[in-house]
Short mmCIF file of C-alpha atoms in Angstrom, two decimals:
data_model
loop_
_atom_site.label_atom_id
_atom_site.label_comp_id
_atom_site.label_asym_id
_atom_site.label_seq_id
_atom_site.Cartn_x
_atom_site.Cartn_y
_atom_site.Cartn_z
CA MET A 101 42.38 -45.96 -100.88
CA ALA A 102 39.43 -47.66 -99.19
CA TYR A 103 39.82 -51.20 -97.92
CA ARG A 104 38.33 -53.92 -100.16
CA PHE A 105 36.45 -56.45 -98.07
CA SER A 106 36.53 -60.13 -98.99
CA PRO A 107 33.95 -62.85 -98.20
CA ALA A 108 36.42 -64.19 -95.61
CA ASP A 109 36.53 -60.76 -93.96
CA VAL A 110 32.74 -60.71 -93.63
CA ARG A 111 32.70 -64.23 -92.17
CA PHE A 112 35.27 -63.19 -89.58
CA LEU A 113 33.54 -59.91 -88.69
CA THR A 114 30.19 -61.61 -88.19
CA GLY A 115 31.58 -64.32 -85.90
CA PRO A 116 32.34 -64.22 -82.17
CA ALA A 117 36.05 -63.53 -82.67
CA GLY A 118 35.26 -60.66 -85.04
CA ALA A 119 32.75 -59.14 -82.66
CA GLN A 120 35.35 -59.16 -79.87
CA ALA A 121 37.99 -57.69 -82.18
CA LEU A 122 35.64 -54.88 -83.20
CA SER A 123 34.80 -54.14 -79.59
CA ASP A 124 38.50 -53.96 -78.66
CA ALA A 125 39.37 -51.80 -81.69
CA ASP A 126 36.58 -49.39 -80.85
CA GLN A 127 38.61 -48.35 -77.80
CA LEU A 128 41.27 -46.88 -80.13
CA ALA A 129 41.08 -43.41 -81.65
CA LEU A 130 41.67 -44.69 -85.21
CA SER A 131 41.77 -41.07 -86.38
CA ASP A 132 43.78 -39.90 -89.38
CA ALA A 133 46.47 -38.73 -86.98
CA THR A 134 46.72 -42.01 -85.05
CA LEU A 135 45.82 -44.53 -87.74
CA LEU A 136 49.32 -45.85 -88.45
CA ALA A 137 50.12 -46.35 -84.76
CA ASP A 138 46.72 -47.91 -84.07
CA LEU A 139 47.05 -50.28 -87.04
CA THR A 140 50.42 -51.41 -85.70
CA LYS A 141 48.77 -52.33 -82.39
CA LEU A 142 45.93 -54.16 -84.17
CA ARG A 143 48.29 -56.11 -86.45
CA ALA A 144 50.19 -57.33 -83.41
CA ALA A 145 46.95 -58.77 -82.02
CA LEU A 146 45.01 -59.67 -85.19
CA GLY A 147 47.50 -60.10 -88.01
CA ASP A 148 45.81 -59.79 -91.42
CA ARG A 149 42.44 -59.13 -89.77
CA ALA A 150 43.61 -55.71 -88.58
CA GLY A 151 42.65 -54.03 -91.88
CA PRO A 152 38.98 -55.03 -92.05
CA VAL A 153 38.52 -54.48 -88.31
CA ALA A 154 39.97 -50.95 -88.37
CA GLU A 155 38.03 -50.05 -91.52
CA THR A 156 34.76 -51.31 -90.03
CA VAL A 157 35.18 -49.30 -86.84
CA ARG A 158 35.95 -46.15 -88.83
CA LEU A 159 33.02 -46.70 -91.19
CA ARG A 160 30.62 -47.31 -88.30
CA ARG A 161 31.61 -44.01 -86.74
CA ARG A 162 31.00 -42.17 -90.01
CA ALA A 163 27.72 -44.03 -90.53
CA ALA A 164 26.21 -42.82 -87.25
CA ALA A 165 25.20 -39.55 -88.92
CA LYS A 166 23.06 -41.48 -91.43
CA PHE A 167 21.90 -44.49 -89.41
CA GLY A 168 22.00 -43.44 -85.78
CA SER A 169 22.55 -46.17 -83.20
CA ALA A 170 22.04 -48.96 -85.77
CA ALA A 171 25.42 -48.06 -87.32
CA ALA A 172 27.24 -49.52 -84.32
CA GLN A 173 26.19 -53.06 -85.36
CA TRP A 174 26.20 -52.80 -89.15
CA LEU A 175 28.85 -53.63 -91.74
CA PHE A 176 29.73 -51.26 -94.59
CA THR A 177 32.09 -50.66 -97.46
CA ASP A 178 33.32 -47.13 -98.04
CA GLU A 179 31.52 -46.73 -101.39
CA ALA A 180 28.30 -48.32 -100.12
CA LEU A 181 28.23 -45.95 -97.16
CA GLN A 182 28.73 -42.93 -99.40
CA GLN A 183 25.74 -43.88 -101.54
CA ALA A 184 23.52 -45.24 -98.76
CA THR A 185 20.30 -43.39 -97.96
CA PRO A 186 19.97 -41.71 -94.53
CA THR A 187 17.40 -43.65 -92.48
CA VAL A 188 14.85 -40.81 -92.31
CA VAL A 189 14.91 -40.44 -96.11
CA ALA A 190 14.65 -44.19 -96.73
CA GLU A 191 11.72 -44.45 -94.31
CA HIS A 192 9.91 -41.60 -96.08
CA ARG A 193 10.22 -43.44 -99.39
CA ALA A 194 9.24 -46.79 -97.86
CA ARG A 195 6.01 -45.34 -96.50
CA ARG A 196 4.89 -44.56 -100.06
CA LEU A 197 5.35 -48.25 -100.88
CA ALA A 198 3.14 -49.56 -98.09
CA GLY A 199 1.20 -52.62 -99.23
CA VAL A 200 3.42 -53.26 -102.27
CA ARG A 201 5.90 -56.12 -102.32
CA VAL A 202 9.17 -54.64 -103.51
CA HIS A 203 12.29 -56.15 -105.05
CA ASP A 204 15.32 -53.98 -104.26
CA LEU A 205 17.37 -54.67 -107.39
CA THR A 206 20.52 -52.99 -106.04
CA CYS A 207 20.26 -53.70 -102.32
CA SER A 208 23.97 -53.20 -101.54
CA ILE A 209 24.46 -53.37 -97.74
CA GLY A 210 20.71 -53.18 -97.09
CA ALA A 211 20.01 -49.55 -96.15
CA ASP A 212 16.86 -49.17 -98.27
CA LEU A 213 15.89 -52.81 -97.86
CA SER A 214 15.88 -52.45 -94.08
CA ALA A 215 13.56 -49.43 -94.32
CA LEU A 216 11.16 -51.45 -96.49
CA ALA A 217 11.24 -54.27 -93.96
CA ALA A 218 10.94 -52.04 -90.89
CA VAL A 219 8.41 -49.34 -91.69
CA GLY A 220 4.99 -49.80 -90.15
CA GLY A 221 1.94 -50.77 -92.15
CA PRO A 222 1.01 -53.70 -94.36
CA HIS A 223 4.44 -54.22 -95.93
CA PRO A 224 4.91 -57.70 -97.46
CA THR A 225 8.43 -59.10 -96.93
CA PRO A 226 10.71 -57.42 -99.48
CA LEU A 227 13.35 -59.08 -101.64
CA GLY A 228 16.84 -57.71 -102.14
CA SER A 229 19.54 -58.62 -104.63
CA ASP A 230 22.94 -57.31 -105.64
CA LEU A 231 25.73 -58.42 -107.95
CA ASP A 232 28.32 -57.97 -105.18
CA ALA A 233 28.36 -61.07 -102.98
CA VAL A 234 30.22 -59.23 -100.19
CA ARG A 235 27.54 -56.55 -100.00
CA VAL A 236 24.78 -59.17 -99.97
CA SER A 237 26.50 -60.87 -97.02
CA MET A 238 26.74 -57.51 -95.26
CA ALA A 239 23.05 -56.86 -95.95
CA ARG A 240 22.13 -60.23 -94.44
CA HIS A 241 24.09 -59.37 -91.31
CA ASN A 242 22.68 -55.82 -91.10
CA LEU A 243 19.08 -56.94 -91.39
CA ALA A 244 19.58 -59.60 -88.72
CA ALA A 245 21.35 -57.11 -86.44
CA SER A 246 18.27 -54.87 -86.69
CA GLY A 247 15.85 -57.76 -86.13
CA LEU A 248 14.45 -57.51 -89.68
CA THR A 249 13.56 -60.06 -92.34
CA ALA A 250 13.97 -59.93 -96.12
CA GLY A 251 14.78 -62.31 -98.92
CA LEU A 252 18.28 -61.95 -100.38
CA ALA A 253 19.94 -63.12 -103.59
CA ILE A 254 23.11 -62.50 -105.59
CA ALA A 255 21.98 -61.18 -108.96
CA ASP A 256 22.55 -58.41 -111.50
CA ALA A 257 19.92 -55.65 -111.64
CA LEU A 258 19.64 -56.39 -115.37
CA THR A 259 18.68 -60.02 -114.76
CA ARG A 260 15.09 -60.96 -113.94
CA VAL A 261 15.08 -63.08 -110.78
CA SER A 262 11.57 -62.33 -109.47
CA THR A 263 8.06 -62.06 -110.85
CA GLY A 264 5.11 -60.00 -109.68
CA LEU A 265 7.22 -57.67 -107.53
CA LEU A 266 7.69 -53.93 -108.06
CA GLY A 267 11.33 -53.20 -108.74
CA TYR A 268 13.30 -50.53 -106.92
CA ALA A 269 16.81 -49.58 -107.99
CA ASP A 270 19.51 -47.23 -106.76
CA PRO A 271 22.06 -47.45 -109.59
CA ALA A 272 25.64 -46.44 -108.89
CA ARG A 273 26.42 -42.74 -108.67
CA ARG A 274 30.11 -43.28 -109.28
CA ASP A 275 31.94 -44.80 -112.22
CA GLY A 276 35.55 -45.60 -111.44
CA GLY A 277 35.49 -43.09 -108.57
CA ARG A 278 33.93 -40.30 -110.67
CA ARG A 279 30.71 -38.82 -109.28
CA ILE A 280 27.76 -39.00 -111.67
CA THR A 281 25.51 -35.95 -112.00
CA THR A 282 23.94 -36.04 -115.48
CA THR A 283 21.69 -38.71 -116.99
CA PHE A 284 24.32 -41.45 -116.73
CA THR A 285 24.22 -44.15 -114.05
CA VAL A 286 25.57 -47.69 -113.69
CA PRO A 287 23.54 -49.52 -114.86
CA SER A 288 21.77 -46.94 -117.00
CA VAL A 289 18.13 -45.97 -116.53
CA THR A 290 17.46 -47.07 -120.11
CA ASP A 291 18.85 -50.55 -119.49
CA ILE A 292 16.96 -50.97 -116.21
CA ASP A 293 13.68 -49.91 -117.81
CA ALA A 294 14.24 -52.20 -120.78
CA VAL A 295 14.67 -55.27 -118.56
CA HIS A 296 11.66 -54.35 -116.42
CA ALA A 297 9.48 -52.92 -119.18
CA GLY A 298 6.39 -54.81 -118.04
CA ARG A 299 6.37 -52.94 -114.72
CA PRO A 300 8.70 -49.93 -114.61
CA PRO A 301 10.59 -49.76 -111.30
CA VAL A 302 10.98 -46.97 -108.77
CA LEU A 303 14.38 -45.35 -109.27
CA ARG A 304 16.53 -43.45 -106.78
CA LEU A 305 18.92 -41.18 -108.70
CA PRO A 306 21.40 -38.38 -107.90
CA PRO A 307 19.52 -35.19 -106.95
CA GLY A 308 21.27 -33.17 -109.64
CA ILE A 309 20.37 -35.54 -112.46
CA ASP A 310 18.79 -34.15 -115.64
CA TYR A 311 15.51 -35.97 -115.13
CA ASP A 312 13.82 -34.07 -117.96
CA GLY A 313 16.48 -35.45 -120.29
CA LEU A 314 15.51 -38.99 -119.31
CA GLY A 315 11.98 -38.45 -120.63
CA ARG A 316 10.60 -41.01 -118.20
CA PRO A 317 6.82 -40.90 -117.53
CA GLY A 318 5.56 -40.68 -113.97
CA GLU A 319 6.47 -38.46 -111.02
CA VAL A 320 9.79 -36.87 -110.12
CA GLU A 321 10.29 -36.28 -106.40
CA ILE A 322 13.31 -34.33 -105.17
CA VAL A 323 14.01 -35.01 -101.48
CA SER A 324 16.17 -32.87 -99.22
CA LEU A 325 17.19 -33.31 -95.60
CA ASP A 326 18.16 -30.35 -93.43
CA GLY A 327 18.88 -28.16 -96.45
CA SER A 328 20.85 -30.69 -98.50
CA ALA A 329 19.35 -32.37 -101.59
CA ARG A 330 19.61 -36.13 -101.12
CA GLU A 331 17.91 -37.84 -104.05
CA ALA A 332 15.67 -37.67 -107.06
CA VAL A 333 13.06 -40.44 -106.95
CA LEU A 334 11.40 -41.36 -110.24
CA TRP A 335 8.02 -42.89 -109.45
CA PRO A 336 6.49 -44.94 -112.27
CA PRO A 337 2.96 -44.11 -113.52
CA GLU A 338 1.32 -46.72 -111.24
CA LEU A 339 2.50 -44.78 -108.17
CA ALA A 340 2.67 -41.24 -109.56
CA ARG A 341 0.36 -38.66 -107.98
CA VAL A 342 1.67 -35.45 -109.56
CA ARG A 343 4.27 -34.55 -112.18
CA ARG A 344 6.81 -33.00 -109.81
CA ARG A 345 7.18 -32.94 -106.03
CA ALA A 346 9.60 -31.34 -103.58
CA THR A 347 9.84 -33.09 -100.22
CA VAL A 348 11.73 -31.18 -97.55
CA LEU A 349 12.61 -33.27 -94.49
CA SER A 350 14.03 -31.80 -91.29
CA LEU A 351 15.61 -33.20 -88.14
CA ARG A 352 16.36 -29.73 -86.74
CA PRO A 353 14.42 -28.87 -83.58
CA GLY A 354 11.59 -26.45 -84.24
CA ILE A 355 11.93 -26.65 -88.03
CA ALA A 356 9.14 -28.51 -89.81
CA GLY A 357 9.41 -30.22 -93.17
CA PHE A 358 6.90 -29.80 -95.98
CA GLU A 359 5.84 -30.99 -99.41
CA LEU A 360 5.17 -28.92 -102.51
CA THR A 361 3.89 -30.20 -105.86
CA SER A 362 3.32 -29.05 -109.41
CA ASP A 363 -0.42 -29.02 -108.65
CA HIS A 364 -0.07 -26.15 -106.17
CA PRO A 365 -0.83 -22.56 -107.29
CA ASP A 366 2.06 -20.82 -109.04
CA ASP A 367 0.67 -17.29 -109.36
CA ALA A 368 3.74 -15.52 -107.96
CA GLY A 369 4.71 -12.18 -109.42
CA VAL A 370 8.04 -10.66 -110.42
CA GLY A 371 9.05 -7.47 -108.65
CA GLU A 372 11.84 -5.03 -107.94
CA VAL A 373 13.75 -5.68 -104.74
CA ALA A 374 14.47 -2.76 -102.44
CA PRO A 375 16.42 -2.09 -99.21
CA GLY A 376 14.56 -3.60 -96.28
CA ASP A 377 13.32 -6.64 -98.18
CA LEU A 378 14.36 -10.15 -97.17
CA LEU A 379 16.03 -12.18 -99.91
CA VAL A 380 15.25 -15.91 -99.84
CA ASP A 381 17.14 -18.77 -101.50
CA PRO A 382 14.65 -21.69 -101.47
CA ASP A 383 15.53 -25.20 -100.35
CA PRO A 384 17.38 -27.12 -103.09
CA ALA A 385 14.50 -29.61 -103.35
CA VAL A 386 12.24 -26.74 -104.39
CA VAL A 387 14.75 -25.39 -106.90
CA ARG A 388 15.63 -28.74 -108.49
CA SER A 389 11.98 -29.75 -108.81
CA HIS A 390 11.24 -26.46 -110.65
CA LEU A 391 8.66 -25.43 -108.06
CA VAL A 392 10.03 -21.98 -107.20
CA ARG A 393 6.87 -20.20 -108.35
CA GLN A 394 4.70 -22.52 -106.26
CA TYR A 395 6.93 -21.88 -103.24
CA ALA A 396 6.77 -18.12 -103.78
CA ALA A 397 2.98 -18.19 -104.12
CA ARG A 398 2.61 -20.21 -100.92
CA HIS A 399 4.69 -17.75 -98.88
CA GLY A 400 3.66 -14.45 -100.43
CA LEU A 401 7.06 -13.86 -102.05
CA ARG A 402 8.02 -12.40 -105.42
CA LEU A 403 10.70 -13.38 -107.92
CA LEU A 404 13.71 -11.21 -108.70
CA ASP A 405 13.57 -12.50 -112.26
CA PRO A 406 11.42 -15.15 -113.99
CA HIS A 407 14.52 -17.25 -114.65
CA LEU A 408 16.13 -17.10 -111.18
CA ALA A 409 15.34 -18.96 -107.97
CA TYR A 410 15.95 -15.93 -105.73
CA LEU A 411 12.79 -14.64 -104.05
CA PHE A 412 12.07 -11.70 -101.79
CA GLY A 413 9.41 -10.35 -99.48
CA PRO A 414 8.77 -8.83 -96.04
CA VAL A 415 8.93 -12.13 -94.10
CA ALA A 416 11.05 -15.25 -94.62
CA PRO A 417 9.38 -18.69 -94.51
CA GLN A 418 9.96 -20.89 -91.47
CA GLY A 419 13.39 -22.49 -91.22
CA VAL A 420 14.88 -20.63 -94.18
CA ARG A 421 18.12 -18.67 -94.06
CA ALA A 422 17.38 -15.24 -95.48
CA PHE A 423 19.35 -12.08 -96.27
CA GLN A 424 18.24 -8.58 -95.36
CA VAL A 425 18.84 -6.29 -98.31
CA LEU A 426 20.75 -3.10 -97.43
CA GLU A 427 21.74 -1.79 -100.86
CA VAL A 428 20.85 -2.50 -104.49
CA ALA A 429 22.85 -1.23 -107.46
CA PRO A 430 24.15 -2.30 -110.88
CA TYR A 431 27.03 -4.67 -110.29
CA ARG A 432 30.43 -2.97 -110.29
CA GLU A 433 33.45 -4.14 -108.31
CA ARG A 434 34.17 -0.54 -107.31
CA THR A 435 30.66 -0.20 -105.86
CA VAL A 436 30.96 -3.42 -103.90
CA ALA A 437 34.40 -2.47 -102.56
CA GLY A 438 32.97 0.83 -101.38
CA TRP A 439 30.20 -0.93 -99.46
CA ALA A 440 32.73 -3.25 -97.81
CA ARG A 441 34.97 -0.36 -96.69
CA ARG A 442 32.04 1.71 -95.46
CA ASP A 443 30.69 -1.13 -93.29
CA ARG A 444 34.18 -2.29 -92.19
CA VAL A 445 33.42 -5.84 -93.29
CA GLY A 446 36.01 -8.51 -92.59
CA THR A 447 34.16 -11.63 -93.78
CA LEU A 448 32.31 -11.60 -97.11
CA GLU A 449 30.05 -14.35 -98.44
CA ILE A 450 29.48 -14.11 -102.20
CA LYS A 451 26.55 -15.76 -103.98
CA GLN A 452 25.76 -15.45 -107.66
CA ARG A 453 23.21 -16.68 -110.15
CA GLY A 454 23.00 -16.14 -113.88
CA THR A 455 26.31 -14.27 -114.20
CA PRO A 456 29.88 -15.29 -115.13
CA VAL A 457 31.23 -14.04 -111.78
CA ILE A 458 33.40 -16.59 -109.95
CA PRO A 459 32.94 -15.87 -106.21
CA ASP A 460 36.39 -17.09 -105.10
CA ASP A 461 38.14 -14.96 -107.73
CA LEU A 462 36.08 -11.89 -106.85
CA ARG A 463 36.76 -12.34 -103.14
CA LYS A 464 40.52 -12.27 -103.83
CA ARG A 465 40.19 -9.03 -105.77
CA LEU A 466 38.09 -7.48 -103.00
CA ARG A 467 40.49 -8.51 -100.23
CA PRO A 468 42.06 -5.02 -99.89
CA ALA A 469 38.58 -3.65 -99.10
CA LEU A 470 37.89 -6.23 -96.37
CA THR A 471 39.59 -4.29 -93.60
CA GLY A 472 37.22 -4.91 -90.72
CA PRO A 473 37.25 -7.63 -88.05
CA THR A 474 36.33 -11.14 -89.20
CA SER A 475 33.32 -11.04 -86.89
CA THR A 476 31.77 -8.33 -89.09
CA ALA A 477 30.16 -10.24 -91.96
CA ALA A 478 28.10 -9.37 -95.01
CA THR A 479 26.70 -11.23 -97.99
CA LEU A 480 27.00 -10.05 -101.57
CA VAL A 481 24.43 -11.45 -103.97
CA ILE A 482 25.06 -10.94 -107.68
CA ALA A 483 22.12 -11.85 -109.87
CA ARG A 484 21.25 -11.33 -113.49
CA ILE A 485 17.97 -9.43 -113.51
CA GLY A 486 16.73 -8.97 -117.04
CA ARG A 487 19.84 -8.34 -119.12
CA ASP A 488 22.01 -6.80 -116.42
CA ALA A 489 23.86 -8.02 -113.35
CA GLN A 490 22.65 -6.43 -110.12
CA ALA A 491 24.50 -6.35 -106.79
CA LEU A 492 22.57 -6.80 -103.57
CA TRP A 493 24.44 -5.95 -100.37
CA CYS A 494 22.91 -7.96 -97.53
CA LEU A 495 23.15 -9.02 -93.92
CA PRO A 496 22.63 -12.76 -93.35
CA VAL A 497 19.67 -13.65 -91.17
CA GLY A 498 19.52 -17.03 -89.40
CA PRO A 499 16.69 -19.51 -90.05
CA SER A 500 13.43 -18.25 -88.58
CA ARG A 501 11.28 -20.49 -86.41
CA ALA A 502 8.10 -18.69 -87.24
CA GLY A 503 6.75 -17.61 -90.57
CA PRO A 504 3.72 -17.61 -92.84
#
């Protein structure tokens, strides 16, 4: 169970004694394997302060992937870190808000608030508030540690504490430890919009949320980073530019990001895949923003089926993992097992869409056919094309660094 920080913990951690304790603790491994022994050493030196010090060091190390070097000076809670936006994603969103004074209604430990305060351009000083006094104290420390300025207050997102500012909210994605993926958040979108009806706020929601079910006017932007969907941003009508947008961000060398919108051409055809084609599974931002046809049209690809996100063509787009099709046949386990034995496959990746096949269960049943070395790999794609399930036997192809 994650450590629960108290106001006294934050006061200690932000003082000279806490800074020294954190520096000393950072010399310890504090790994899962050594945690008990390391905590014993810390308790001997720090007493009751050992818990918050150890937790902060461990959280800072985890946070480096999201916040880079800034993580070494920031304070976090476990839940706040899990929900916090990676810096590159927060900065992308903040740039769209240039020139608008924003009230972050759920500022937590200040990840989004710091991006609003830091991004270049004519940004007025933002305001942040949160119901959790500990997180507000952490946000105050984090902003100061990064040399940034913002107003801060302790307040519920459903209480009006500012006027004339555009609201921004990142409601909780967990309820009692349960991850939220539908239209439910804490507080709910409906309640947030009701309180701020005069000027609907910008909302950051889970990327898998049923945004159509919310029926909220404006723009839906699905943002991914290095192939992982990170958020669904609901832009109110005053900031909406299109109905739907996919924003693909990349930190990988040689791989460029891109944007795709519902205004782009969608005249992609449906065709019959054949051996030699490259099968493409678009970035999740493209799939979740329902812009697969636009993506296919941009890259000269065709759809396997009008209702599936799998695409194919002679060349894969830049930065996309593709699969070279070797065989195509109606799906039968016997057929697939024969392919595996013929090619002496030892490692089999199974992907499916539109069928009841459970990949892990199928892999167990195919295990007797996987007689080759583990270094010999193949990918089986099972897709419902029309009314029938088709099997595509493929070789995985790494992300290309050149494409159309």
